[in-house]
Amino acid sequence: MRPRATLLLIEDDPQIQRFLATALEAHGYALLTASTGEDGVQQAALRQPDILIVDLGLPGMSGFDVIRRVREWFSRPLLVLSARVRETDKVTALDLGADDYLCKPFGIGELLARLRVAERHLARLAGGQEEARIEVGDVVIDLAARRVQRGGRDLHLTPIEYQLLATLARHRGKVVTHQQLLREVWGAAHVESPQYLRIYMRALRRKIEADPARPHLLLTEIGVGYRLADEAEPPGGANMTI
Ligand code: CA
């Protein structure tokens, strides 16, 4: 088995710590743990993990403060675990610089899928360059040529539709918040106009998706943002949930 990433888990619940240690080590990851935000920030600085996993509900320094602190110098993937289901918490965590989040209870299969996304992101960071050609399902997004094909045929996208798809493609597999999309596609003046997004997303889905009413590529994260699928979601069933 190829050596996988070193993870630092900042989580105060010993049961979840133990469970994740067993499950992740079984999949070849090396896991470091910290039980408080303060210790987590220190360990992140000292031990330079490849991926950080941060629980939002911590005693003392909150998970939000951990993200704020480490994002001053830590540019590698950061996943959030949260028992909270409020959309505003997800948006806050993502806007502070988290790459993704998982709500408890979650399946280990779901976590492994997010870690694969994080590892690909890590590989791109290490390579120092963005991938210019992105394939999802039967859609090919060529960022260098500014061309999108579906099933081998050119798709005609408007400039805004293209920008929207290209932005999601550059962050593929990760949730991009409404605010981030509005800022990157329309500019800072439009961050208060989420209705633009809905209109253009609907148009884009009609061109990209086999069934626009049941999208498989352009996924909605309700109340938070959108995500371009990065791989087929693992089938349910064998997933152990914690
Ligand atoms: Ca907790």
Tab-separated table of C-alpha atoms and ligand atoms in Angstrom:
chain	number	residue	atom	x	y	z
A	1	MET	CA	0.000	0.000	0.000
A	2	ARG	CA	1.399	3.403	-0.912
A	3	PRO	CA	2.119	5.648	2.051
A	4	ARG	CA	-0.783	7.956	2.633
A	5	ALA	CA	-1.128	11.332	4.207
A	6	THR	CA	-0.467	12.212	7.837
A	7	LEU	CA	-3.620	13.567	9.437
A	8	LEU	CA	-4.017	15.673	12.538
A	9	LEU	CA	-7.398	15.227	14.200
A	10	ILE	CA	-8.436	17.968	16.638
A	11	GLU	CA	-11.387	16.449	18.504
A	12	ASP	CA	-12.227	16.318	22.205
A	13	ASP	CA	-14.492	13.252	22.116
A	14	PRO	CA	-12.298	10.228	23.033
A	15	GLN	CA	-14.726	7.750	21.468
A	16	ILE	CA	-14.586	9.470	18.093
A	17	GLN	CA	-10.810	9.800	18.439
A	18	ARG	CA	-10.457	6.060	19.034
A	19	PHE	CA	-12.863	5.103	16.295
A	20	LEU	CA	-11.204	7.321	13.697
A	21	ALA	CA	-7.721	6.203	14.768
A	22	THR	CA	-8.658	2.564	14.126
A	23	ALA	CA	-10.552	3.209	10.898
A	24	LEU	CA	-8.031	5.602	9.358
A	25	GLU	CA	-4.948	3.620	10.325
A	26	ALA	CA	-6.601	0.547	8.770
A	27	HIS	CA	-6.692	2.549	5.527
A	28	GLY	CA	-3.020	3.428	5.728
A	29	TYR	CA	-3.231	6.937	7.161
A	30	ALA	CA	-0.998	8.071	10.003
A	31	LEU	CA	-3.144	9.843	12.582
A	32	LEU	CA	-2.056	12.426	15.141
A	33	THR	CA	-4.602	13.631	17.659
A	34	ALA	CA	-5.173	16.683	19.825
A	35	SER	CA	-8.012	17.116	22.307
A	36	THR	CA	-8.073	20.904	22.515
A	37	GLY	CA	-7.832	23.714	20.003
A	38	GLU	CA	-4.753	25.141	21.727
A	39	ASP	CA	-2.907	21.811	21.527
A	40	GLY	CA	-4.129	21.300	17.962
A	41	VAL	CA	-2.745	24.630	16.746
A	42	GLN	CA	0.609	23.842	18.394
A	43	GLN	CA	0.794	20.354	16.936
A	44	ALA	CA	-0.170	21.604	13.489
A	45	ALA	CA	2.763	24.031	13.652
A	46	LEU	CA	5.239	21.515	15.085
A	47	ARG	CA	4.344	18.405	13.139
A	48	GLN	CA	3.208	19.823	9.790
A	49	PRO	CA	0.439	17.306	9.023
A	50	ASP	CA	-0.757	16.909	5.432
A	51	ILE	CA	-4.421	17.252	6.317
A	52	LEU	CA	-6.154	18.802	9.322
A	53	ILE	CA	-9.493	17.557	10.632
A	54	VAL	CA	-11.077	20.010	13.054
A	55	ASP	CA	-14.128	19.457	15.242
A	56	LEU	CA	-16.037	22.729	15.640
A	57	GLY	CA	-17.262	22.006	19.175
A	58	LEU	CA	-14.134	22.069	21.304
A	59	PRO	CA	-13.605	23.128	24.910
A	60	GLY	CA	-11.676	26.389	25.217
A	61	MET	CA	-10.570	27.642	21.826
A	62	SER	CA	-13.401	26.898	19.373
A	63	GLY	CA	-12.988	25.099	16.083
A	64	PHE	CA	-13.683	28.402	14.300
A	65	ASP	CA	-10.765	30.015	16.151
A	66	VAL	CA	-8.556	27.038	15.274
A	67	ILE	CA	-9.351	27.494	11.569
A	68	ARG	CA	-8.745	31.261	11.805
A	69	ARG	CA	-5.397	30.734	13.550
A	70	VAL	CA	-3.982	27.923	11.399
A	71	ARG	CA	-5.120	29.480	8.125
A	72	GLU	CA	-2.607	32.284	8.729
A	73	TRP	CA	0.119	29.810	7.690
A	74	PHE	CA	-1.372	26.370	6.968
A	75	SER	CA	-2.379	26.070	3.287
A	76	ARG	CA	-2.969	22.318	3.127
A	77	PRO	CA	-6.433	20.718	3.161
A	78	LEU	CA	-8.596	21.334	6.228
A	79	LEU	CA	-11.786	19.373	6.899
A	80	VAL	CA	-14.328	20.275	9.524
A	81	LEU	CA	-16.323	17.825	11.642
A	82	SER	CA	-19.421	19.187	13.202
A	83	ALA	CA	-22.320	18.035	15.284
A	84	ARG	CA	-23.954	21.336	14.448
A	85	VAL	CA	-26.238	21.307	11.484
A	86	ARG	CA	-26.780	25.048	11.156
A	87	GLU	CA	-26.007	26.218	7.643
A	88	THR	CA	-24.511	29.442	8.957
A	89	ASP	CA	-21.853	27.398	10.803
A	90	LYS	CA	-20.927	25.551	7.620
A	91	VAL	CA	-20.717	28.813	5.691
A	92	THR	CA	-18.634	30.437	8.459
A	93	ALA	CA	-16.206	27.497	8.540
A	94	LEU	CA	-15.833	27.480	4.738
A	95	ASP	CA	-15.418	31.253	4.554
A	96	LEU	CA	-12.721	31.064	7.262
A	97	GLY	CA	-10.805	28.711	4.988
A	98	ALA	CA	-12.039	25.175	5.665
A	99	ASP	CA	-12.088	23.117	2.467
A	100	ASP	CA	-14.947	20.872	3.396
A	101	TYR	CA	-17.104	19.672	6.279
A	102	LEU	CA	-18.785	16.531	7.514
A	103	CYS	CA	-21.771	16.557	9.831
A	104	LYS	CA	-21.916	14.009	12.642
A	105	PRO	CA	-23.042	11.320	12.412
A	106	PHE	CA	-21.138	10.501	9.219
A	107	GLY	CA	-20.068	7.271	7.563
A	108	ILE	CA	-16.430	6.276	7.408
A	109	GLY	CA	-16.890	5.810	3.639
A	110	GLU	CA	-17.962	9.438	3.394
A	111	LEU	CA	-14.886	10.569	5.336
A	112	LEU	CA	-12.589	8.432	3.152
A	113	ALA	CA	-14.122	9.976	0.020
A	114	ARG	CA	-13.464	13.495	1.386
A	115	LEU	CA	-9.906	12.477	2.247
A	116	ARG	CA	-9.328	11.265	-1.312
A	117	VAL	CA	-10.470	14.693	-2.543
A	118	ALA	CA	-8.116	16.318	-0.016
A	119	GLU	CA	-5.200	14.131	-1.153
A	120	ARG	CA	-5.749	15.055	-4.788
A	121	HIS	CA	-5.823	18.707	-3.723
A	122	LEU	CA	-2.593	18.116	-1.799
A	123	ALA	CA	-0.963	16.539	-4.859
A	124	ARG	CA	-1.937	19.569	-6.934
A	125	LEU	CA	-0.492	21.897	-4.274
A	126	ALA	CA	2.737	19.879	-4.283
A	127	GLY	CA	2.865	19.932	-8.085
A	128	GLY	CA	2.612	23.707	-7.893
A	129	GLN	CA	0.213	23.972	-10.775
A	130	GLU	CA	-3.442	23.738	-11.513
A	131	GLU	CA	-4.682	20.921	-13.653
A	132	ALA	CA	-5.771	22.445	-16.947
A	133	ARG	CA	-8.123	19.704	-18.059
A	134	ILE	CA	-10.806	18.356	-15.774
A	135	GLU	CA	-13.080	15.405	-16.483
A	136	VAL	CA	-16.260	14.703	-14.575
A	137	GLY	CA	-18.636	12.087	-15.902
A	138	ASP	CA	-18.893	12.665	-19.658
A	139	VAL	CA	-17.982	16.348	-19.316
A	140	VAL	CA	-14.503	17.688	-20.058
A	141	ILE	CA	-13.593	21.177	-18.889
A	142	ASP	CA	-10.468	22.486	-20.596
A	143	LEU	CA	-9.441	25.515	-18.545
A	144	ALA	CA	-6.466	26.307	-20.796
A	145	ALA	CA	-8.513	26.364	-23.996
A	146	ARG	CA	-11.636	27.700	-22.219
A	147	ARG	CA	-13.606	24.904	-23.818
A	148	VAL	CA	-16.226	22.544	-22.422
A	149	GLN	CA	-17.281	19.316	-24.058
A	150	ARG	CA	-19.950	16.815	-23.215
A	151	GLY	CA	-19.873	13.350	-24.765
A	152	GLY	CA	-17.135	14.564	-27.128
A	153	ARG	CA	-19.161	17.540	-28.454
A	154	ASP	CA	-18.504	21.198	-27.764
A	155	LEU	CA	-20.923	22.881	-25.401
A	156	HIS	CA	-21.814	26.496	-25.988
A	157	LEU	CA	-21.719	28.269	-22.664
A	158	THR	CA	-22.190	31.985	-22.061
A	159	PRO	CA	-19.186	33.737	-20.466
A	160	ILE	CA	-20.884	33.749	-17.048
A	161	GLU	CA	-21.878	30.071	-17.310
A	162	TYR	CA	-18.300	29.250	-18.226
A	163	GLN	CA	-16.870	31.282	-15.330
A	164	LEU	CA	-19.242	29.585	-12.914
A	165	LEU	CA	-18.307	26.097	-14.135
A	166	ALA	CA	-14.588	26.930	-14.250
A	167	THR	CA	-14.687	28.250	-10.664
A	168	LEU	CA	-16.381	25.068	-9.432
A	169	ALA	CA	-13.930	22.997	-11.504
A	170	ARG	CA	-10.918	24.703	-9.911
A	171	HIS	CA	-12.349	23.730	-6.501
A	172	ARG	CA	-13.783	20.424	-7.666
A	173	GLY	CA	-14.981	18.068	-4.979
A	174	LYS	CA	-15.207	20.942	-2.522
A	175	VAL	CA	-18.145	23.094	-1.536
A	176	VAL	CA	-17.879	26.629	-2.840
A	177	THR	CA	-20.095	28.996	-0.860
A	178	HIS	CA	-22.595	31.332	-2.543
A	179	GLN	CA	-20.460	34.279	-1.434
A	180	GLN	CA	-17.268	32.821	-2.906
A	181	LEU	CA	-18.971	32.080	-6.233
A	182	LEU	CA	-20.540	35.522	-6.466
A	183	ARG	CA	-17.216	37.170	-5.624
A	184	GLU	CA	-15.213	35.094	-8.112
A	185	VAL	CA	-17.693	35.168	-10.987
A	186	TRP	CA	-19.420	38.533	-10.685
A	187	GLY	CA	-17.074	40.489	-8.444
A	188	ALA	CA	-17.315	41.987	-4.990
A	189	ALA	CA	-20.251	44.269	-5.872
A	190	HIS	CA	-22.611	41.333	-6.306
A	191	VAL	CA	-22.088	39.281	-3.176
A	192	GLU	CA	-25.594	40.166	-2.007
A	193	SER	CA	-27.317	38.803	-5.121
A	194	PRO	CA	-27.655	35.041	-4.707
A	195	GLN	CA	-30.604	34.954	-7.138
A	196	TYR	CA	-28.106	35.384	-10.008
A	197	LEU	CA	-26.543	32.142	-8.980
A	198	ARG	CA	-29.759	30.167	-9.037
A	199	ILE	CA	-30.632	31.448	-12.516
A	200	TYR	CA	-27.250	30.661	-14.019
A	201	MET	CA	-26.928	27.339	-12.218
A	202	ARG	CA	-30.265	26.245	-13.684
A	203	ALA	CA	-29.095	27.206	-17.191
A	204	LEU	CA	-25.772	25.461	-16.698
A	205	ARG	CA	-27.409	22.273	-15.474
A	206	ARG	CA	-29.617	22.173	-18.581
A	207	LYS	CA	-26.432	22.055	-20.670
A	208	ILE	CA	-24.293	19.813	-18.462
A	209	GLU	CA	-26.546	17.321	-16.729
A	210	ALA	CA	-28.184	14.267	-18.278
A	211	ASP	CA	-31.196	14.972	-16.050
A	212	PRO	CA	-31.123	18.629	-14.861
A	213	ALA	CA	-33.810	17.902	-12.252
A	214	ARG	CA	-31.590	15.244	-10.627
A	215	PRO	CA	-28.085	16.651	-10.993
A	216	HIS	CA	-25.113	14.314	-10.611
A	217	LEU	CA	-22.341	16.754	-11.464
A	218	LEU	CA	-23.401	20.177	-10.185
A	219	LEU	CA	-24.488	19.403	-6.648
A	220	THR	CA	-26.438	21.728	-4.363
A	221	GLU	CA	-25.362	22.118	-0.740
A	222	ILE	CA	-28.594	23.585	0.584
A	223	GLY	CA	-28.145	27.001	2.172
A	224	VAL	CA	-24.364	26.833	1.699
A	225	GLY	CA	-23.286	26.674	-1.922
A	226	TYR	CA	-22.474	24.293	-4.752
A	227	ARG	CA	-19.993	21.532	-5.421
A	228	LEU	CA	-18.751	19.963	-8.639
A	229	ALA	CA	-18.630	16.195	-8.139
A	230	ASP	CA	-15.076	14.879	-8.036
A	231	GLU	CA	-15.793	11.149	-8.181
A	232	ALA	CA	-18.732	8.837	-8.035
A	233	GLU	CA	-20.103	8.915	-4.500
A	234	PRO	CA	-19.349	5.593	-2.778
A	235	PRO	CA	-22.399	3.341	-2.664
A	236	GLY	CA	-24.021	3.119	0.755
A	237	GLY	CA	-24.371	-0.087	2.710
A	238	ALA	CA	-20.948	-1.029	4.037
A	239	ASN	CA	-20.565	2.402	5.604
A	240	MET	CA	-20.150	2.387	9.341
A	241	THR	CA	-21.656	5.509	10.811
A	242	ILE	CA	-20.252	7.399	13.786
B	1	CA	CA	-16.577	18.019	20.231
